[in-house]
Structure formats: C-alpha cells, structure tokens
Coordinates of C-alpha atoms in Angstrom, one line a residue:
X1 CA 113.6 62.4 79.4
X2 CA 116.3 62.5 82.0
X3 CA 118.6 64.0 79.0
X4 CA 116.3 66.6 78.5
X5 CA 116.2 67.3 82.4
X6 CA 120.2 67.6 82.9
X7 CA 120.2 70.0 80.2
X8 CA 117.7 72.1 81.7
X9 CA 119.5 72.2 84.9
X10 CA 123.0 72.9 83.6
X11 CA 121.5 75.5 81.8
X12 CA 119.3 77.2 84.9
X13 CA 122.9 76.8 86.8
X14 CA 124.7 78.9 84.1
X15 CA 121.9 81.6 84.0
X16 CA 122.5 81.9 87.2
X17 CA 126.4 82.2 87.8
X18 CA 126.5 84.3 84.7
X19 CA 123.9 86.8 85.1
X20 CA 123.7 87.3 88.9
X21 CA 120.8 89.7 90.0
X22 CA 121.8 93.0 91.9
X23 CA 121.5 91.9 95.3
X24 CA 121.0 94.8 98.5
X25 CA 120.4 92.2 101.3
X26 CA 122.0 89.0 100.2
X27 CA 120.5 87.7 104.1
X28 CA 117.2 88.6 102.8
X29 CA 118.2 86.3 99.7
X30 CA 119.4 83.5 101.3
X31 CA 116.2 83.5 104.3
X32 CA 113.5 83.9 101.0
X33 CA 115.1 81.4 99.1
X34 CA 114.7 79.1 102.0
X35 CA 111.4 79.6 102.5
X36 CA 110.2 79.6 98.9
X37 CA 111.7 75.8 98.0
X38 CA 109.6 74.5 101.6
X39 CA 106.7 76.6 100.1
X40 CA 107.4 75.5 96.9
X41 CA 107.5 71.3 98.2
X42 CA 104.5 71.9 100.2
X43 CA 102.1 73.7 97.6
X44 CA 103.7 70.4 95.4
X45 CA 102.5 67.7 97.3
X46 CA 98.8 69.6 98.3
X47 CA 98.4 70.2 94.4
X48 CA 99.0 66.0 94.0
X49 CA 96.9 65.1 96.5
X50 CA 94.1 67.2 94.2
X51 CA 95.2 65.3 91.1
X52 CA 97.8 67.8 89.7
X53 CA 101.4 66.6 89.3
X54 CA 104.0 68.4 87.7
X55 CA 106.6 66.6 85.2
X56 CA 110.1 66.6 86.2
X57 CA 111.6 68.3 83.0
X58 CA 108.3 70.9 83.1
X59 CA 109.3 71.6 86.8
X60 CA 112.7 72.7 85.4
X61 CA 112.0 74.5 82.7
X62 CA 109.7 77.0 84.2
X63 CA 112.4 77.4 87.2
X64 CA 114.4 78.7 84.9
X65 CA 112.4 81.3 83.1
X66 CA 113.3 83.8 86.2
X67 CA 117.2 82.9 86.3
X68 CA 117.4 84.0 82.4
X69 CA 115.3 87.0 82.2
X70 CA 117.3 88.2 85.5
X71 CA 120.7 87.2 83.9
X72 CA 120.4 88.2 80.4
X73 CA 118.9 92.1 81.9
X74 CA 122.1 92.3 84.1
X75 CA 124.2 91.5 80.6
X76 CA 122.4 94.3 78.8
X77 CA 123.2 96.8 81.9
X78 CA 126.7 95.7 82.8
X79 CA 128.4 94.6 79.5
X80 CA 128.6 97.6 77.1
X81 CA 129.2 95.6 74.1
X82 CA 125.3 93.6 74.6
X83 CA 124.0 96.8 75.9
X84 CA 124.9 98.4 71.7
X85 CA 123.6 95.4 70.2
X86 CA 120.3 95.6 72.5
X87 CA 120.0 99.4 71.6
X88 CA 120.7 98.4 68.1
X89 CA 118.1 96.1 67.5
X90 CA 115.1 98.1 69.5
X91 CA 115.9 101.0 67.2
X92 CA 115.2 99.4 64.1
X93 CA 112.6 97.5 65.3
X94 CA 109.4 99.3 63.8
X95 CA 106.8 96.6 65.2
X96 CA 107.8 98.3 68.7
X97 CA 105.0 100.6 70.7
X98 CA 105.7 102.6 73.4
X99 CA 108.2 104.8 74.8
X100 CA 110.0 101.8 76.5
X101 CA 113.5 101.2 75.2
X102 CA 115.1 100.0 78.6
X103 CA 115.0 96.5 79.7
X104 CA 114.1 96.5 83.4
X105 CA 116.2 94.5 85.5
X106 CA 115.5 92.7 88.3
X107 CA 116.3 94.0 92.0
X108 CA 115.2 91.4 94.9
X109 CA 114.6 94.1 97.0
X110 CA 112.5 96.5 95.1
X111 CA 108.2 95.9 94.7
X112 CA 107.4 94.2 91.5
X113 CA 110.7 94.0 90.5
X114 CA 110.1 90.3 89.0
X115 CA 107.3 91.5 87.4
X116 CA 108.3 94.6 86.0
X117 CA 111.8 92.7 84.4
X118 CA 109.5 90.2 83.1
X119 CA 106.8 92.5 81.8
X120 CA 110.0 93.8 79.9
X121 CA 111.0 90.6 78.8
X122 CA 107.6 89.9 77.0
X123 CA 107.7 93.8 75.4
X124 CA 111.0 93.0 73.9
X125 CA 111.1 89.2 72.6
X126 CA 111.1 90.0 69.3
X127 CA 114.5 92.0 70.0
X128 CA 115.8 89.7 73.0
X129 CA 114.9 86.5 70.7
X130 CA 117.4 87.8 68.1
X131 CA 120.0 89.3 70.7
X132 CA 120.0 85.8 72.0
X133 CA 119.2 83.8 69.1
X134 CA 122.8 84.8 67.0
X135 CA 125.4 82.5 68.6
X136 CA 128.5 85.2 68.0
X137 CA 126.6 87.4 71.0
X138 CA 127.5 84.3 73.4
X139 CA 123.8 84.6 74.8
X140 CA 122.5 81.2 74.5
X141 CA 122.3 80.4 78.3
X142 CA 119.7 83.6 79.1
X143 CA 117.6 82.3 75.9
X144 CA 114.0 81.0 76.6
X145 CA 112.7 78.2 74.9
X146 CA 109.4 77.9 73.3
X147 CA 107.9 76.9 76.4
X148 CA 109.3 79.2 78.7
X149 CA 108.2 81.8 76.5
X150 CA 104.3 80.3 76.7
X151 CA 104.8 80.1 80.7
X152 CA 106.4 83.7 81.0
X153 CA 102.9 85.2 79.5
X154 CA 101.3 82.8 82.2
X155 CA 103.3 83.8 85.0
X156 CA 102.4 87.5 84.6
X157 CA 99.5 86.7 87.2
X158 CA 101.6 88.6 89.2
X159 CA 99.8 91.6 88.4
X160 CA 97.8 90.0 90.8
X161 CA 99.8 91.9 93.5
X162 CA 100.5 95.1 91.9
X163 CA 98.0 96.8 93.8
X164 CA 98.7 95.4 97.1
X165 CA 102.5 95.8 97.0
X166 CA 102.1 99.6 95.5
X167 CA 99.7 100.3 98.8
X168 CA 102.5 99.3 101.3
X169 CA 105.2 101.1 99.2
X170 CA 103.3 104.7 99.5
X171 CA 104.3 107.1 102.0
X172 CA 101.9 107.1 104.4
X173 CA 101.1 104.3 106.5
X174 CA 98.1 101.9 105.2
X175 CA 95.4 101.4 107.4
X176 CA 94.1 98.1 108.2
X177 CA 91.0 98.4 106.8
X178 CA 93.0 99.3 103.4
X179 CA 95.3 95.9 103.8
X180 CA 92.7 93.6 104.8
X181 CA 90.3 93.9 102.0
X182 CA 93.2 93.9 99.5
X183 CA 94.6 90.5 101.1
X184 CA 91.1 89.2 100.7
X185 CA 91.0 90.1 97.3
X186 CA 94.1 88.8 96.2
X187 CA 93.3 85.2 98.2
X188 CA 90.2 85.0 96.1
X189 CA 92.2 85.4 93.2
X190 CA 95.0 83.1 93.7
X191 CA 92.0 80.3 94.4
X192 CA 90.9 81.3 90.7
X193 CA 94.5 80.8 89.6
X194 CA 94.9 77.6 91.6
X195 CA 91.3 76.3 90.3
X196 CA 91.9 77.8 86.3
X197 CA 91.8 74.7 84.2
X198 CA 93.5 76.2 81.5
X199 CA 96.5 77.0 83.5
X200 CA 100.0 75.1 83.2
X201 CA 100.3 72.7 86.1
X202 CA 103.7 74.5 87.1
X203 CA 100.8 77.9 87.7
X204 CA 98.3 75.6 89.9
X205 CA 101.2 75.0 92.1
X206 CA 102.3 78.4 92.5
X207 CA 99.1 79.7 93.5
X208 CA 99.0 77.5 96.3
X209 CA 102.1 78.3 97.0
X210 CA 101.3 81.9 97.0
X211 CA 98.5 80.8 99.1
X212 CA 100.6 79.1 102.1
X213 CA 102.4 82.7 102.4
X214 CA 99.2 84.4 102.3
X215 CA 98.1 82.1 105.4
X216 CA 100.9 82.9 107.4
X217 CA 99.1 86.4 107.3
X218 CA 95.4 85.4 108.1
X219 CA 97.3 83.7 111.5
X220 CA 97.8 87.2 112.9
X221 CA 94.2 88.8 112.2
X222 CA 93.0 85.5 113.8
X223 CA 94.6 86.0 116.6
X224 CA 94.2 89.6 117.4
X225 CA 91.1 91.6 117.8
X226 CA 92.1 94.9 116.3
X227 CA 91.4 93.5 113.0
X228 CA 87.7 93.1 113.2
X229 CA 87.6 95.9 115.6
X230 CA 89.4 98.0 112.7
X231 CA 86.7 96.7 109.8
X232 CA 83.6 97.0 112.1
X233 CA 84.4 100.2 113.0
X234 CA 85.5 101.5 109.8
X235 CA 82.5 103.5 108.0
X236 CA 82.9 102.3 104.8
X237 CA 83.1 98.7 106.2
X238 CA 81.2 97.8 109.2
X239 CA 79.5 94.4 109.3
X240 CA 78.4 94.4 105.7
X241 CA 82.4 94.0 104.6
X242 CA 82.0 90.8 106.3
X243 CA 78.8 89.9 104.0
X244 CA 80.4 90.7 101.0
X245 CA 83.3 89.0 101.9
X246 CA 81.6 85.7 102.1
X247 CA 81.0 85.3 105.7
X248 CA 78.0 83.4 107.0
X249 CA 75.1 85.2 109.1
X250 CA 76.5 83.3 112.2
X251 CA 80.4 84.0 111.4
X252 CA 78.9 88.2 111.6
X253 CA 77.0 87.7 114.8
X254 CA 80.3 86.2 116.7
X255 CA 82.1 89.6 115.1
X256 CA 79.0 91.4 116.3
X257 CA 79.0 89.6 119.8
X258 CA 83.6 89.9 120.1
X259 CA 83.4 93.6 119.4
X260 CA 80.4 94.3 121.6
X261 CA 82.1 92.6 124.2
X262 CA 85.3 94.6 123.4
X263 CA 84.3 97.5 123.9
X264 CA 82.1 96.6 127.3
X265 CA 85.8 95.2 128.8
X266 CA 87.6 98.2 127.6
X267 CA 85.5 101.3 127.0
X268 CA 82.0 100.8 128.7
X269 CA 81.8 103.4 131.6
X270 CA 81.8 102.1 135.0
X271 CA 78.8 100.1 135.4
X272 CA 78.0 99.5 132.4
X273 CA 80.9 96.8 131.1
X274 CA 81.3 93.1 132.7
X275 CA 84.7 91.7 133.2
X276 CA 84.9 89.5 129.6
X277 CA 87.7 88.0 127.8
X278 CA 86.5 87.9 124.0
X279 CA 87.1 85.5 122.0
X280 CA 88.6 86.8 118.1
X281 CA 86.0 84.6 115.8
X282 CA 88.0 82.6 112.9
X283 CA 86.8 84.2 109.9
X284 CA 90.1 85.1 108.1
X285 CA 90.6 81.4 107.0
X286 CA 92.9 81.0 103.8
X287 CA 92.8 77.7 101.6

C-alpha cells in the first residue's frame, strides 16, 4: 500500500545520496536523466493503452534496483573498512567460479557500465546478501529485496546491446552498413522483450522505452539517402538485406527506383542522368 510505497522511496533516496555513482560529465547526467523520465512516462502510458499497467509500489521498487547496486559498489571501492569485509567474504566463499573477485562499479559514462556492475551484482549475491544482510556493516539501504533480486536477473536484457555498444567503442570508425543492421537487430529484439509474456510489467515498459530512443535514430536514415545508398551498395548487403529484413517487394523497388535515380542526378555521365530529386522511401520504421 501507500506504506509500502514511502518506504521504497525513502529508501531509493538514501541509495542514492549515500552511494553516489562516479560521475565524468555531470551535464551528460542531468540532460539523460531528463530524457529518460519523458521516455520513461511515454513508454508508460503506450504500454496502458495495450493493457499493461504497472503498480505504483512495483514501479518503485524496480527504480531502485540501479541506485543500490551503484551505491553499495562505490561503498566497496571508497570505504576501506566494506571493501575488507567484501574481500573477506568472496574468499571464503567456495560456491564462487571464476576469476572475478572485484565488484564492477558503475561509471555513466563508460559502455555497458550498468550492465557490467549489475552482471557483478548477480555473480556475487550470495557475498553481497550477507555483506548487506548483517546490520553492524550499516548496509541496509544498498540491500535488494526479494523482488529486486527477481527483476535484476530480468533486467540483464541488456545484453541486448553489448554488441552494438562494443562496435561504436572500437577504434576504427563503423561503417554504416555495420550500424544499421545491428540497430535492426536490436529493434527486433526489444519488440520480443516488449511482446514476452513472461516478462515483469516494469520490463514491457522498458522495451518500449528502449524503443522511443531507438526511433529517434530510424528519423535520420529516413531522412537521408546515404543509408540505403550505403546498404544497396554494400556487397554483402545489396537489396536482399532489405528482404531479410522484412521489407515488402514494393518497399525494395522504391529503394531500387531512389538509388537508381541517385545515381542518374549525381553520377550518370552527361546525357545520360535527368535532373531528379529522389525521394528516401520509409522503410526504417520503428514501433
């Protein structure tokens, strides 16, 4: 009830002052935080309007699974007395595979930095359950609940952009026929997520709301040629990537048609092209 709720919220608010996350661009924090709460409200009232409503009290509990896996890996970095105990307890701890003995912490500004602090969360519960479990370590606000626990495993989805964000963080530039596929990849997979019926409500929402960012990318390849141009062009793509990709016969023959015409306006030797203004077919829609 509404007991329940406040005492979620005080204890997301403590998380938070206590365990603050390293921060490099605290501009960058404040502009995404913005626009992940209008994302977030959006992706809310789209997922109602398909019949899936989130409970108050659920709503705040899984907002503050983040907050105390942050908070509680800043404690065992910055506090030498939890980072003993923490060090303690994984050495004993036979059940434990791996060479991992670190707890990742989370850095906004780093790729897959939430997932790789919570992927480190989940390796250690049994060790962070009892670091946070014993009241004398005055770790009770960074401890997860039952549920939080269940939707941590969910939220690991994020693996979903592992691949994409480890692309874009190589040295070498990507090419756009290497982005564009990956972005249609991970769109069909956030509609699974966003479709999965045995999901938690709180994960429906977040695919679309992972979905709404994703859009604000299919905007520029609508609007700019060099996108199909790229793919058509591209020898391990051409038209068929198109195919695969779900497009229908006449969706291809308007990217067939644009990039002939293209290349008659820009290329064509004299003679040969006709004064055209293409027009870049809508295929990159995102739902």
């Amino acid at each position: 009830g509404d007991e329940r709720l406040d005492d979620e919220e005080a204890a997301i608010e403590e998380a938070d002052a206590s365990g603050d996350v390293v921060l490099e661009d605290d501009g960058k924090e404040t502009y995404d935080n913005a626009v992940v709460k209008t994302l977030q409200e959006k992706a809310i009232q789209m997922m109602e309007s398909e019949g899936i409503q989130i409970d108050k009290v659920e709503h705040q509990i899984a907002l503050g699974v983040f907050p105390r896996v942050a908070g509680l890996a800043c404690q065992v970095h910055d506090a030498t007395m939890v980072k003993e105990k923490f060090d303690v307890l994984v050495k004993y701890d036979k059940d434990l595979s791996g060479t991992s003995r670190t707890l990742e912490r989370c850095i906004p500004t780093h790729w897959n930095s939430d997932l790789a602090c919570l992927s480190s969360h989940i390796f250690f519960q049994p060790v962070i359950e009892q670091l946070t479990g014993n009241s004398i370590n005055k770790l009770q606000q960074f401890r997860l609940s039952e549920r939080q626990w269940e939707l941590a495993h969910e939220v690991e989805v994020l693996l979903l952009f592992q691949t994409f964000t480890k692309l874009f963080s190589t040295e070498e530039v990507p090419l756009i026929v290497d982005a564009l596929p990956e972005l249609e990849r991970i769109q069909q997979s956030l509609i699974s997520v966003k479709q999965n019926t045995g999901a938690a409500d709180v994960i429906h929402v977040a695919g679309q709301a992972a979905l709404l960012v994703l859009e604000k990318f299919s905007i520029f390849t609508n609007d700019c040629d060099v996108y199909l141009i790229a793919i058509v062009m591209c020898p391990d793509c051409k038209l068929k990537w198109f195919k695969d990709n779900g497009c229908r016969p006449s969706e291809i023959r308007d990217i067939k048609t644009a990039v002939i015409d293209y290349w008659k306006k820009k290329y064509a030797p004299d003679g040969e092209g006709e004064e055209i203004e293409p027009e870049t077919p809508q295929v990159f829609k995102h739902s």
